[in-house]
XYZ file of C-alpha atoms in Angstrom:
697
model
C 0.000 0.000 0.000
C 2.659 2.619 0.870
C 4.303 2.165 -2.528
C 0.992 2.625 -4.261
C 0.204 5.767 -2.300
C 3.540 7.311 -3.233
C 2.900 6.636 -6.946
C -0.490 8.348 -7.023
C -1.873 11.733 -6.102
C -5.299 13.258 -5.596
C -6.747 15.866 -7.941
C -9.882 17.863 -7.203
C -11.656 18.835 -10.372
C -14.477 21.431 -10.414
C -17.293 20.108 -12.640
C -19.865 22.288 -14.393
C -23.225 21.294 -15.846
C -24.294 18.473 -13.507
C -27.959 18.577 -12.518
C -28.856 15.217 -10.966
C -27.673 11.841 -9.686
C -27.554 10.454 -13.227
C -25.013 13.147 -14.145
C -22.831 12.068 -11.222
C -22.820 8.441 -12.398
C -22.005 9.496 -15.949
C -19.072 11.736 -14.994
C -17.652 9.056 -12.682
C -17.769 6.441 -15.451
C -16.027 8.833 -17.846
C -13.251 9.610 -15.361
C -12.668 5.972 -14.425
C -12.024 5.139 -18.095
C -9.056 7.536 -18.217
C -5.752 5.573 -18.157
C -3.996 5.952 -14.796
C -7.158 6.696 -12.776
C -7.490 4.267 -9.853
C -10.359 6.022 -8.086
C -12.930 8.691 -8.945
C -15.753 10.103 -6.825
C -18.090 12.905 -7.876
C -20.105 15.008 -5.438
C -23.218 16.725 -6.792
C -23.526 19.101 -3.822
C -19.960 20.429 -4.077
C -19.846 19.983 -7.889
C -16.362 18.502 -7.668
C -14.656 15.264 -8.676
C -11.951 13.754 -6.473
C -9.651 11.635 -8.628
C -6.653 9.480 -7.660
C -4.279 9.676 -10.595
C -1.017 7.852 -11.295
C 2.140 9.949 -11.593
C 2.507 9.127 -15.289
C -1.045 10.119 -16.201
C -1.927 13.526 -17.645
C -4.414 15.618 -15.630
C -5.548 17.256 -18.887
C -6.984 13.880 -19.929
C -9.467 14.178 -17.060
C -10.791 17.466 -18.419
C -11.129 15.971 -21.913
C -13.024 12.958 -20.529
C -15.497 15.167 -18.662
C -16.064 17.372 -21.703
C -16.586 14.346 -23.964
C -19.222 13.169 -21.480
C -21.121 16.418 -22.016
C -19.967 18.494 -19.058
C -17.192 20.986 -18.356
C -14.208 20.786 -16.004
C -11.228 22.911 -15.014
C -7.903 21.959 -13.454
C -7.841 25.309 -11.678
C -10.945 26.441 -9.704
C -12.717 29.278 -11.482
C -13.032 32.620 -9.753
C -16.364 33.098 -8.003
C -18.174 36.240 -9.274
C -18.326 39.023 -6.722
C -22.075 39.453 -7.352
C -24.463 36.582 -7.944
C -26.347 37.326 -11.183
C -27.785 33.836 -11.658
C -31.234 35.205 -10.795
C -31.841 37.057 -14.060
C -32.826 34.018 -16.232
C -35.375 33.093 -13.567
C -36.757 36.641 -13.473
C -36.956 36.896 -17.279
C -38.613 33.475 -17.590
C -41.145 34.420 -14.905
C -41.948 37.720 -16.651
C -42.634 35.929 -19.966
C -44.553 33.051 -18.348
C -46.805 35.064 -16.043
C -49.168 36.298 -18.848
C -49.565 32.645 -19.932
C -50.410 31.394 -16.439
C -52.740 34.249 -15.382
C -55.644 33.048 -17.580
C -55.588 29.760 -15.618
C -56.050 31.752 -12.409
C -58.717 33.965 -13.983
C -60.614 30.937 -15.242
C -61.009 29.720 -11.660
C -63.025 32.903 -10.986
C -65.023 32.822 -14.223
C -62.885 35.454 -15.997
C -61.685 34.951 -19.580
C -58.143 36.304 -19.777
C -56.933 33.916 -22.460
C -54.421 35.494 -24.856
C -54.571 34.992 -28.621
C -52.705 31.884 -29.773
C -50.075 33.827 -31.730
C -49.260 35.912 -28.620
C -48.950 32.775 -26.482
C -46.537 31.392 -29.079
C -44.529 34.647 -29.033
C -44.191 34.557 -25.229
C -43.435 30.831 -24.910
C -40.851 30.570 -27.716
C -38.015 32.563 -26.014
C -38.619 30.647 -22.787
C -38.576 27.283 -24.580
C -35.598 27.790 -26.885
C -33.734 30.661 -25.245
C -33.845 30.254 -21.496
C -34.533 26.543 -21.897
C -31.661 25.944 -24.323
C -29.470 24.610 -21.486
C -31.829 21.639 -21.147
C -31.615 20.834 -24.847
C -27.838 21.096 -24.895
C -27.274 18.892 -21.830
C -30.080 16.487 -22.790
C -28.668 16.045 -26.307
C -25.221 15.244 -24.948
C -26.769 12.702 -22.571
C -28.674 11.104 -25.451
C -25.498 10.875 -27.543
C -23.803 9.121 -24.623
C -26.804 6.737 -24.426
C -27.613 7.858 -20.894
C -30.303 10.057 -19.401
C -30.479 12.915 -16.929
C -32.857 15.551 -15.604
C -32.182 17.836 -18.573
C -33.272 15.156 -21.023
C -36.538 14.622 -19.128
C -37.285 18.359 -19.016
C -36.359 18.864 -22.679
C -38.543 15.976 -23.858
C -41.492 16.905 -21.640
C -41.594 20.620 -22.442
C -40.935 19.993 -26.154
C -43.919 17.642 -26.269
C -46.202 20.243 -24.652
C -44.831 23.042 -26.872
C -45.043 20.904 -30.030
C -48.624 19.835 -29.299
C -49.610 23.485 -28.813
C -47.989 24.576 -32.089
C -49.719 21.743 -33.967
C -53.130 22.569 -32.480
C -52.660 26.303 -33.135
C -52.077 25.809 -36.875
C -54.364 22.808 -37.314
C -57.289 24.701 -35.786
C -56.401 28.237 -36.924
C -59.274 30.595 -36.208
C -60.996 28.265 -33.749
C -58.626 29.076 -30.873
C -58.545 25.618 -29.194
C -57.062 25.256 -25.695
C -53.277 25.391 -25.994
C -50.581 24.247 -23.575
C -47.882 26.871 -24.026
C -48.323 27.800 -20.346
C -47.381 24.226 -19.349
C -44.069 24.184 -21.246
C -43.094 27.718 -20.202
C -44.149 27.249 -16.581
C -42.220 23.975 -16.254
C -39.006 25.570 -17.557
C -39.501 28.601 -15.299
C -40.166 26.444 -12.247
C -37.160 24.216 -12.935
C -34.933 27.282 -13.338
C -36.344 28.690 -10.094
C -35.800 25.382 -8.310
C -32.162 25.133 -9.472
C -31.521 28.744 -8.402
C -33.018 28.146 -4.931
C -31.121 24.862 -4.700
C -27.856 26.627 -5.562
C -28.437 29.238 -2.866
C -29.171 26.513 -0.331
C -26.116 24.474 -1.362
C -23.895 27.514 -0.850
C -25.116 27.610 2.757
C -23.968 24.008 3.273
C -20.410 25.114 2.387
C -20.543 28.068 4.778
C -18.278 26.359 7.332
C -15.497 25.652 4.839
C -15.693 29.214 3.472
C -15.426 30.549 7.029
C -12.283 28.476 7.578
C -10.789 29.629 4.268
C -11.458 33.237 5.279
C -9.043 32.717 8.187
C -6.101 32.271 5.821
C -3.494 35.045 6.284
C -3.565 38.032 3.971
C 0.186 38.623 4.261
C 2.795 36.038 3.274
C 5.071 34.617 5.957
C 7.716 31.927 5.861
C 8.900 29.305 8.313
C 11.407 30.897 10.694
C 10.092 34.458 10.286
C 9.705 36.450 13.510
C 6.449 38.422 13.425
C 4.965 40.993 15.795
C 1.226 40.540 16.450
C -0.682 43.506 17.873
C -3.882 43.185 19.903
C -6.863 42.428 17.658
C -4.747 41.106 14.782
C -5.152 37.635 13.329
C -2.153 35.336 13.792
C -0.897 34.648 10.237
C 0.540 31.146 10.685
C 1.357 28.421 13.191
C 4.083 29.708 15.477
C 5.644 29.659 18.921
C 5.536 32.682 21.235
C 8.933 34.309 21.830
C 7.888 37.341 23.858
C 4.733 38.734 25.421
C 1.625 37.449 27.151
C -1.908 37.495 25.817
C -5.015 35.417 25.128
C -5.952 33.913 21.763
C -9.486 33.513 20.445
C -9.459 29.981 18.995
C -13.236 29.569 18.711
C -13.325 29.245 14.903
C -10.871 26.329 14.984
C -11.637 24.507 18.221
C -15.126 25.621 19.227
C -13.637 26.802 22.536
C -15.642 29.868 23.544
C -13.143 31.224 26.109
C -9.844 32.821 24.989
C -6.760 30.681 25.692
C -3.809 32.147 27.638
C -0.518 32.434 25.715
C 2.994 33.082 27.049
C 6.588 32.523 25.868
C 7.064 28.928 24.732
C 3.377 28.350 23.940
C 2.220 27.382 20.465
C -0.237 29.613 18.606
C -2.300 28.613 15.593
C -2.653 30.508 12.331
C -6.127 31.978 11.870
C -6.720 32.639 15.578
C -6.987 36.188 16.953
C -4.631 37.843 19.451
C -6.879 39.511 22.034
C -5.116 42.029 24.253
C -1.320 41.729 24.483
C 1.582 42.350 22.087
C 3.183 39.060 20.964
C 6.406 38.292 19.114
C 6.186 34.888 17.468
C 8.395 32.635 15.331
C 6.597 30.921 12.434
C 6.783 27.106 12.515
C 4.391 26.041 9.728
C 2.582 27.702 6.815
C 0.166 26.801 4.050
C -0.927 23.184 3.726
C 1.381 22.143 6.600
C -0.284 24.471 9.095
C -3.060 23.427 11.447
C -5.587 25.535 9.517
C -4.439 24.018 6.218
C -4.820 20.484 7.552
C -8.254 21.268 9.009
C -9.487 22.714 5.690
C -8.140 19.667 3.823
C -9.855 17.298 6.264
C -13.217 19.044 6.009
C -13.014 19.299 2.205
C -12.140 15.602 1.923
C -14.969 14.633 4.269
C -17.456 16.644 2.225
C -16.203 15.271 -1.098
C -16.135 11.617 -0.018
C -19.157 9.434 -0.671
C -20.985 7.715 2.151
C -21.444 3.938 1.762
C -25.228 4.465 1.693
C -24.767 6.554 -1.467
C -23.930 3.393 -3.421
C -27.613 2.423 -3.296
C -28.557 5.798 -4.774
C -25.955 5.391 -7.524
C -27.399 2.011 -8.524
C -30.929 3.439 -8.633
C -29.932 6.559 -10.575
C -28.141 4.469 -13.213
C -31.487 3.016 -14.364
C -33.815 5.799 -13.221
C -34.120 7.875 -16.397
C -34.588 4.923 -18.813
C -37.332 3.562 -16.520
C -39.065 6.963 -16.440
C -38.934 7.226 -20.237
C -40.541 3.788 -20.412
C -43.309 4.810 -17.979
C -43.984 7.991 -19.984
C -44.289 5.979 -23.220
C -46.644 3.486 -21.568
C -48.729 6.405 -20.227
C -49.066 7.929 -23.701
C -50.016 4.625 -25.337
C -52.423 3.628 -22.562
C -54.369 6.896 -22.745
C -54.280 6.963 -26.533
C -55.110 3.330 -27.315
C -57.378 2.481 -24.389
C -59.141 5.798 -23.769
C -58.771 7.320 -27.236
C -57.418 10.542 -25.666
C -54.050 11.110 -27.325
C -53.982 14.769 -26.318
C -54.582 13.958 -22.646
C -52.170 11.035 -22.889
C -49.425 13.299 -24.195
C -49.969 15.823 -21.373
C -49.917 13.063 -18.767
C -46.718 11.654 -20.283
C -45.240 15.152 -20.078
C -46.226 15.322 -16.384
C -44.470 11.962 -15.798
C -41.285 13.193 -17.473
C -41.304 16.461 -15.543
C -42.112 15.161 -12.074
C -39.606 12.281 -12.208
C -36.455 14.215 -11.440
C -33.443 12.436 -9.888
C -32.108 15.708 -8.441
C -33.427 15.030 -4.944
C -31.873 11.549 -4.974
C -28.486 12.955 -5.932
C -28.554 15.674 -3.265
C -30.024 13.676 -0.361
C -26.767 12.253 0.981
C -24.062 14.841 0.091
C -26.142 17.815 1.289
C -26.584 16.222 4.727
C -22.912 15.233 4.930
C -21.759 18.738 3.997
C -24.029 20.359 6.566
C -23.134 17.815 9.280
C -19.358 17.871 8.822
C -19.439 21.664 8.464
C -21.280 22.330 11.726
C -19.130 19.695 13.473
C -15.941 21.462 12.358
C -17.360 24.754 13.624
C -17.696 23.116 17.054
C -14.180 21.646 17.117
C -15.009 18.161 15.757
C -13.171 17.181 12.568
C -14.770 14.188 10.834
C -12.338 12.556 8.430
C -14.820 11.149 5.917
C -18.414 10.139 5.345
C -17.648 6.549 6.330
C -16.541 7.690 9.797
C -19.780 9.660 10.043
C -21.807 6.543 9.258
C -19.835 4.357 11.686
C -20.105 6.833 14.585
C -23.887 6.596 14.805
C -23.634 2.813 15.445
C -21.063 2.963 18.288
C -22.002 0.783 21.286
C -18.911 1.287 23.490
C -16.172 3.891 23.876
C -12.699 2.933 25.128
C -10.859 5.886 26.703
C -7.122 6.112 27.210
C -6.613 7.493 30.746
C -3.688 9.915 30.733
C -4.348 13.120 28.823
C -7.811 11.966 27.778
C -9.814 11.491 30.974
C -7.133 13.200 33.069
C -5.547 16.599 32.538
C -2.302 14.987 31.359
C -0.245 17.269 33.634
C 0.837 15.024 36.523
C 2.672 16.382 39.534
C 5.199 14.583 41.743
C 3.242 14.160 44.988
C 5.912 12.155 46.845
C 9.543 11.120 46.355
C 11.074 8.452 48.604
C 14.866 8.377 48.156
C 16.815 5.258 49.170
C 20.167 6.944 48.492
C 21.379 10.581 48.411
C 21.107 12.528 45.128
C 18.419 10.137 43.822
C 16.247 13.066 42.702
C 19.055 14.704 40.681
C 19.892 11.321 39.106
C 16.245 10.734 38.135
C 16.034 14.250 36.679
C 19.239 13.710 34.703
C 17.800 10.584 33.077
C 14.582 12.453 32.210
C 16.187 15.723 31.067
C 15.715 15.069 27.339
C 12.217 13.606 27.571
C 8.919 15.250 26.645
C 6.888 12.745 28.700
C 4.510 14.334 31.194
C 5.946 12.303 34.122
C 9.456 13.414 33.148
C 8.382 17.062 33.227
C 6.979 16.572 36.733
C 10.349 15.187 37.943
C 12.258 18.032 36.276
C 9.949 20.600 37.885
C 10.685 19.085 41.318
C 14.451 19.047 40.641
C 14.591 22.653 39.436
C 17.722 24.330 40.887
C 19.635 21.101 41.500
C 22.921 20.292 39.772
C 22.291 17.326 37.520
C 24.913 14.669 36.673
C 25.477 13.649 33.047
C 23.271 10.860 31.674
C 24.586 8.826 28.723
C 23.113 6.180 26.464
C 19.558 7.184 27.322
C 17.175 4.665 25.748
C 13.404 4.335 25.945
C 11.972 0.880 26.684
C 8.497 0.770 25.142
C 5.703 0.526 27.689
C 8.126 0.220 30.610
C 10.350 3.265 31.085
C 13.832 4.499 30.274
C 17.378 3.324 30.958
C 20.695 5.229 30.976
C 24.290 5.275 32.225
C 24.907 7.796 35.038
C 28.312 8.067 36.745
C 29.289 4.637 35.437
C 26.156 2.881 36.664
C 23.427 1.379 34.506
C 20.111 2.723 35.790
C 16.496 1.961 35.018
C 13.560 4.300 35.685
C 10.059 3.027 35.069
C 6.945 1.112 36.056
C 6.372 -1.429 38.824
C 5.873 -4.160 36.230
C 9.317 -3.478 34.723
C 10.999 -3.494 38.120
C 9.460 -6.896 38.872
C 10.597 -8.159 35.453
C 14.121 -7.039 36.411
C 13.908 -9.188 39.564
C 13.360 -6.443 42.146
C 11.252 -6.995 45.264
C 9.223 -3.808 45.632
C 8.392 -2.543 49.121
C 4.743 -2.167 50.059
C 3.575 1.405 49.474
C 0.290 3.176 50.135
C -0.796 4.067 46.618
C -3.898 6.273 47.131
C -4.577 6.072 43.414
C -1.238 7.556 42.317
C 0.971 6.458 39.453
C 4.171 4.839 40.762
C 7.604 4.894 39.136
C 10.870 3.489 40.485
C 14.563 4.278 40.024
C 16.867 1.252 40.196
C 20.559 0.460 39.766
C 20.758 -2.563 37.448
C 24.552 -2.615 36.965
C 24.884 -5.889 38.851
C 22.315 -7.188 41.270
C 19.332 -4.794 40.912
C 18.858 -2.355 43.779
C 16.189 0.316 44.320
C 17.303 3.952 44.527
C 13.950 5.790 44.768
C 10.162 5.586 44.563
C 8.105 8.321 42.874
C 4.343 8.826 43.164
C 2.568 11.019 40.600
C -0.944 12.466 40.764
C -2.983 13.415 37.687
C -6.463 14.805 38.370
C -9.399 13.886 36.104
C -10.558 16.563 33.702
C -13.532 18.547 35.072
C -15.634 17.497 32.052
C -14.756 13.767 32.190
C -17.572 12.653 34.520
C -20.144 14.610 32.486
C -18.817 13.021 29.281
C -19.311 9.521 30.714
C -22.842 10.442 31.880
C -23.737 11.726 28.410
C -22.531 8.515 26.786
C -24.403 6.378 29.321
C -27.579 8.369 28.600
C -27.157 7.459 24.915
C -26.815 3.777 25.815
C -23.072 3.779 25.068
C -20.762 1.961 27.497
C -17.553 3.702 28.683
C -14.352 1.670 29.234
C -10.896 2.753 30.424
C -7.600 1.490 29.003
C -4.465 2.481 30.904
C -0.823 1.511 31.123
C -0.946 2.635 34.760
C -1.145 0.381 37.802
C -4.617 -0.975 38.721
C -4.986 1.180 41.843
C -4.291 4.442 39.962
C -6.538 3.468 37.070
C -9.396 2.398 39.370
C -9.138 5.635 41.363
C -9.676 7.765 38.233
C -12.398 5.413 36.966
C -14.362 5.783 40.205
C -14.205 9.569 40.001
C -15.506 9.727 36.430
C -18.056 6.895 36.700
C -16.421 4.143 34.601
C -16.914 0.540 35.737
C -14.873 -1.490 33.238
C -11.118 -0.855 33.580
C -8.146 -2.490 31.846
C -4.925 -1.489 33.641
C -1.199 -2.094 32.982
C -1.917 -2.294 29.263
C 1.164 -1.969 27.060
C 0.824 0.292 23.975
C 1.182 -2.697 21.670
C -1.596 -4.578 23.487
C -4.251 -1.828 23.253
C -5.186 -2.771 19.696
C -5.768 -6.394 20.753
C -7.953 -5.289 23.680
C -9.968 -3.037 21.348
C -10.629 -6.036 19.087
C -11.746 -8.074 22.114
C -14.059 -5.234 23.203
C -15.660 -5.233 19.761
C -16.605 -8.893 20.171
C -17.988 -8.232 23.668
C -19.851 -4.968 23.097
C -20.317 -4.380 19.349
C -18.981 -1.349 17.453
C -16.210 0.288 19.526
C -14.691 3.773 19.404
C -11.189 4.312 20.786
C -10.333 7.718 22.259
C -6.664 8.613 22.696
C -4.051 11.277 22.123
C -3.306 10.069 18.600
C 0.416 9.411 19.191
C 0.966 6.419 21.520
C -2.545 5.191 20.787
C -2.285 5.178 16.974
C -2.476 1.340 16.606
C -5.551 1.188 18.864
C -7.167 4.119 17.034
C -6.695 2.282 13.744
C -7.959 -1.029 15.179
C -11.228 0.425 16.510
C -14.374 0.777 14.414
C -13.925 4.521 14.976
C -10.740 6.222 16.171
C -11.190 9.530 17.999
C -8.038 11.589 18.601
C -8.148 14.055 21.485
C -6.897 17.574 21.469
C -3.481 17.441 19.891
C -4.526 17.594 16.232
C -1.185 16.064 15.216
C -0.546 14.426 11.861
C -0.627 11.009 13.530
C -4.015 11.808 15.065
C -5.522 13.021 11.807
C -4.331 10.000 9.821
C -4.990 7.244 12.365
C -8.331 8.561 13.632
C -11.668 8.928 11.889
C -12.518 11.890 14.133
C -10.166 14.503 15.580
C -11.303 16.686 18.483
C -9.695 20.098 18.328
C -9.775 20.644 22.082
C -9.182 18.237 24.939
C -12.768 18.054 26.145
C -14.053 14.456 26.495
C -17.632 15.756 26.172
C -16.883 16.195 22.463
C -16.879 12.382 22.156
C -20.597 12.236 22.958
C -21.107 15.327 20.776
C -19.387 13.607 17.814
C -21.680 10.596 18.187
C -24.682 12.923 18.484
C -23.950 14.915 15.317
C -23.330 11.620 13.529
C -26.764 10.365 14.662
C -28.429 13.565 13.510
C -26.629 13.646 10.147
C -27.400 10.017 9.428
C -31.037 10.653 10.360
C -31.137 13.527 7.837
C -29.687 11.248 5.153
C -32.400 8.650 5.790
C -35.124 11.320 5.866
C -33.885 12.821 2.604
C -33.652 9.456 0.849
C -37.090 8.445 2.103
C -38.719 11.604 0.793
C -36.758 11.483 -2.469
C -37.883 7.916 -3.133
C -41.418 8.466 -1.779
C -41.827 11.594 -3.903
C -41.181 9.607 -7.084
C -43.113 6.519 -5.965
C -46.215 8.666 -5.320
C -45.745 11.392 -7.928
C -45.132 9.286 -11.039
C -48.351 7.212 -10.740
C -50.395 10.353 -10.024
C -48.943 12.041 -13.094
C -49.572 8.952 -15.226
C -53.178 8.827 -13.977
C -53.784 12.418 -15.046
C -54.174 13.748 -11.491
C -51.241 16.161 -11.839
C -50.927 18.687 -14.652
C -47.452 19.388 -16.107
C -47.392 22.762 -14.305
C -48.084 21.192 -10.907
C -45.587 18.433 -11.694
C -42.922 21.041 -12.513
C -43.565 22.876 -9.265
C -43.382 19.636 -7.282
C -40.132 18.630 -8.989
C -38.507 21.980 -8.204
C -39.719 21.804 -4.617
C -38.301 18.308 -4.061
C -34.654 19.320 -4.540
C -35.015 22.500 -2.508
C -36.731 20.656 0.349
C -33.971 18.026 0.532
C -31.251 20.677 0.859
C -33.354 22.759 3.264
C -33.863 19.706 5.479
C -30.097 19.133 5.562
C -29.541 22.790 6.483
C -31.485 22.258 9.721
C -28.275 20.601 11.006
C -26.671 24.049 11.116
C -28.637 24.768 14.297
C -26.746 22.023 16.177
C -24.360 23.170 18.915
C -21.699 21.184 20.732
C -20.588 21.641 24.362
C -19.446 25.191 25.140
């Protein structure tokens, strides 16, 4: 797999001209036929194709394939117009159609407002062949490719109504029979209106990603630059504070409502706002490598990726248009041959063609995913892809790593029992190059002491660290390791603390010191467990700590099932065992030591750090270290998945009910056109209700 990944790269291709689920299937097929393409996914809501292309393949071939399929594509995103002028075709169509529709309204009140036939023809022609030309163009290309789409249905239906009216006008010249120009013009106007409203609604589903992109710096900076940030200014890139103290508003990235204190040595994130103090910072990452860049990439990928449930829609849409054409033909023949009403049969066939639009089917899933992942990102929850979103709603148990997840991850040295002089300075010397939280606690305690030189420092995975100090081989680590080394440990009152030992293992092992560390649970941890329990989700703790320390934290936060003294390499195996015992399991960890367990779980949730390891190993990354976000991630997944099911139900139900009614003559083409336009808008509007969701403050 790694070799394959290095030989391919992803390309995001903006696609123009797609109108329904059938278009999506057609563009995907065209792209997959291009030599060198190993994967292609098209999203109707974002109007983009995500293509995995081999290094030897030409990206220009993708554009040619899309254009040959009847659509347009660009390797470089096109500039968005400053002012949206897409409303004018709708307004012009409405102005020309209104005089044709008004007589229908007048007739309901006994008024005769019917226009002369030649005037109806004059008003309907520019709507049919001018404003409606887009349907002919796209429908013709679909027909040439032996496929069907919404444009083909609209073009055929409105042409039939328009053609029948022209025939009747000239065949019965002077008798002024009832014409159906209002049906063809009204359908085109309503479809144009529906697509315009749909476009406006779809733009709202991408609001979150546009808000993140707006945080990008306006001035260019480079790694290593030292920049001065005044109060109220936006921090231009990821950096470390050199001088000054302030607070940063990180709400747009993490969902954290309160400003976060910053002082020399602290990291700051590009896109956040410096509140009140003057800061001098050194840039550490820019562009795609910055936290903001990685967040935008994650959200974009999640919104572009297809959910597994979408495969059902793709299979349906592949045969949808041919089936509808068949139903329309049967409708025409049935009314003509059985009832002798060819005129009524043609109008009913038109209604079938118009009402059977696969737009709602194509938008049902991606619109909900875009809205759900967008509002989640706004609240500090980054969902990697649509598959993670689907998995999260089925989670039955959550396995929490203890340190840094349920606890604050900032342990303090609560007691130090030395069995020889200078034991504290020796322990600090061994830990001086470590970033481990326990090491920092020892170094804090030893501040001001003269430390000896430690050589050959080596980490022993899951056990501790060993080194040579003043000619002696020393080991500093867990009780389990000391017992493996043959040491008899003295009884010690634990009180729920984490124990570490310092031993001389040069010859016969001998203890030099005992250290006890305390790490308080996070204030939100107990509430997080309660929220999960209320959802019927079981909470479990995995910890490399001793049983007494792990049980003490578990009691405080309300967790009953505890697995203690778990080595990092064993966590993945325990996660697999938990899946057999409880069902779908989520693993919550810091995304570094817990990467194998995060990958082994049905859903990996990385807490707080937002590191590269977290983002790649986990399906969900929480941008702040608040365990309540775990329950929130499951909740937004539930709500998003519910919207997908609602949208698909109504999209299918709409066609199941609407097509027979149209075939039976219950719905006129005008009503069918209005219903078709409303279906797409309602699906997107239903998805937009997710924007009201709020995570924990």
